[in-house]
CSV table of C-alpha atoms in Angstrom, one decimal:
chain,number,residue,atom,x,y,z
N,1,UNK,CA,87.7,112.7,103.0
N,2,UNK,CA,91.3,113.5,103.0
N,3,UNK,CA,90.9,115.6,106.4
N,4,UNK,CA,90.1,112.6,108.1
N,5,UNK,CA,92.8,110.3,107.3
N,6,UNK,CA,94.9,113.0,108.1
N,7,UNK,CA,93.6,113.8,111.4
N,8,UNK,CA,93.9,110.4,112.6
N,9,UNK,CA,97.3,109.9,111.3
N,10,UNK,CA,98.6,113.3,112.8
N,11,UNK,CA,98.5,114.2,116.8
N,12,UNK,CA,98.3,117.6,117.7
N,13,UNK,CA,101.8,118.3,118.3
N,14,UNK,CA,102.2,116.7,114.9
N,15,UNK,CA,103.8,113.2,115.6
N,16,UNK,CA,102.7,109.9,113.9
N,17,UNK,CA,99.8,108.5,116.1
N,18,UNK,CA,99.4,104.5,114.7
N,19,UNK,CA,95.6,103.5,114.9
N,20,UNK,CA,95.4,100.0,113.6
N,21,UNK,CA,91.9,100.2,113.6
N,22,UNK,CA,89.8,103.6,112.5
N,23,UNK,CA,86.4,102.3,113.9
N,24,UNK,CA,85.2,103.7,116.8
N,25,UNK,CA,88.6,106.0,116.8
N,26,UNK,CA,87.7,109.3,118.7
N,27,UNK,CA,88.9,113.2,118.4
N,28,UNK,CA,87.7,116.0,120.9
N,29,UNK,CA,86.2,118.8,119.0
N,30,UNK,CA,89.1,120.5,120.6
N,31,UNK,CA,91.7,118.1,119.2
N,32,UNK,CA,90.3,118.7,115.5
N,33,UNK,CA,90.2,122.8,116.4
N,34,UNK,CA,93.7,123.0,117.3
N,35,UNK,CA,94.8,120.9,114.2
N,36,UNK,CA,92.5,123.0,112.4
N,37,UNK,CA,94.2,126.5,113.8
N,38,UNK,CA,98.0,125.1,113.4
N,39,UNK,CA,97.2,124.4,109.8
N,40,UNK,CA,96.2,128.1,109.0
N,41,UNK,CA,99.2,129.4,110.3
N,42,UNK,CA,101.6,127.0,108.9
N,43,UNK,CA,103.1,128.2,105.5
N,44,UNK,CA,102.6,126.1,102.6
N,45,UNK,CA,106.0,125.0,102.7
N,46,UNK,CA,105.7,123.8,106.3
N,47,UNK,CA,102.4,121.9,105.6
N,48,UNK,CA,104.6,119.8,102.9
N,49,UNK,CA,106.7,118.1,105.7
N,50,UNK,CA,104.2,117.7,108.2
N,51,UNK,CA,104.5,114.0,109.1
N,52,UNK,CA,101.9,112.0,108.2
N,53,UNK,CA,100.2,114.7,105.6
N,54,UNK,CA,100.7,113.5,101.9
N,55,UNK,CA,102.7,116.2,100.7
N,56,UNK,CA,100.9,116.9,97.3
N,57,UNK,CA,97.6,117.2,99.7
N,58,UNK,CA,99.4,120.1,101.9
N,59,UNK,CA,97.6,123.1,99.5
N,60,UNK,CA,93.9,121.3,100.2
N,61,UNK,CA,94.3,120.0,103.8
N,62,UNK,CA,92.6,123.1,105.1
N,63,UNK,CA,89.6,123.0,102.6
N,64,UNK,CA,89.5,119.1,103.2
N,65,UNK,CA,88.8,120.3,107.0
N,66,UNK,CA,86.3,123.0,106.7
N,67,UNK,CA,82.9,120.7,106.0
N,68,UNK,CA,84.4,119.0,109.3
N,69,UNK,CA,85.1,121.8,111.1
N,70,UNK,CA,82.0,123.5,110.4
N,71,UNK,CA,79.8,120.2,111.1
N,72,UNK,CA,81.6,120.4,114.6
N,73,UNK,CA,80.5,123.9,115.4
N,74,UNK,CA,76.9,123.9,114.0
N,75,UNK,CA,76.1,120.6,115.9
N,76,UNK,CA,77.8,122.1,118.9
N,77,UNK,CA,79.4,118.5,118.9
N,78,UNK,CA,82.2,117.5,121.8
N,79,UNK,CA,83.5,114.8,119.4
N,80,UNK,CA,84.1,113.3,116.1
N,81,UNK,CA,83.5,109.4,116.0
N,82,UNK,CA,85.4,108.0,113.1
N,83,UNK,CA,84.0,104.7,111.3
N,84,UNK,CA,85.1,102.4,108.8
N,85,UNK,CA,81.8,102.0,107.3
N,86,UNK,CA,79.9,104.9,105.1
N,87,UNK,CA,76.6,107.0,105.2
N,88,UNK,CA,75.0,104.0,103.2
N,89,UNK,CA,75.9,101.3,105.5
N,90,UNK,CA,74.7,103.5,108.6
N,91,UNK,CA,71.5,104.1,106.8
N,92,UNK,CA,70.8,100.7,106.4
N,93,UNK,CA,72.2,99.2,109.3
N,94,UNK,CA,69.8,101.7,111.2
N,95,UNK,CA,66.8,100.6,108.8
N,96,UNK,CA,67.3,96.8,109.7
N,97,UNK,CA,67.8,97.6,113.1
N,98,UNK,CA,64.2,98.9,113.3
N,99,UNK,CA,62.6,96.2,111.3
């Protein structure tokens, strides 16, 4: 999802934050919200230098972040938990795990 890349590449003042390493990489609900909010405000324009946001990606940043956003409010969730692994892996991991 291109949201997520981004949010972990941008901090919330918009400088470059380096994560080596995605997995296990964390996000306050509030952290993602305020991204979230800056985005709406920010003119197209704007959005195209944003370091760290691909600038042919600046017009769909904000709809890349809505299934996120809205995940994070309907699960009353304090955090995000990013992971280099997919839905698939976790399913099965989980499966074997209980095996």
């Amino acid at each position: 999802m291109i949201a997520l890349g981004f949010l972990i590449s941008v901090r919330i003042n918009y400088r470059i934050c380096h994560v080596e390493n995605i997995h296990g990489y964390r996000l306050t609900t509030g952290q993602v919200m305020k991204t979230f909010e800056r985005l709406l405000r920010v003119p197209l324009a704007e959005r195209k230098r944003i370091s760290g946001l691909e600038p042919e990606r600046a017009d769909i940043i904000i709809g890349g972040m809505l299934p996120l956003v809205t995940l994070l409010q309907m699960l009353d969730s304090d955090r995000v938990i990013f992971s280099e692994s997919g839905v698939r892996e976790g399913i099965i991991s989980e499966y074997l795990s209980q095996r």
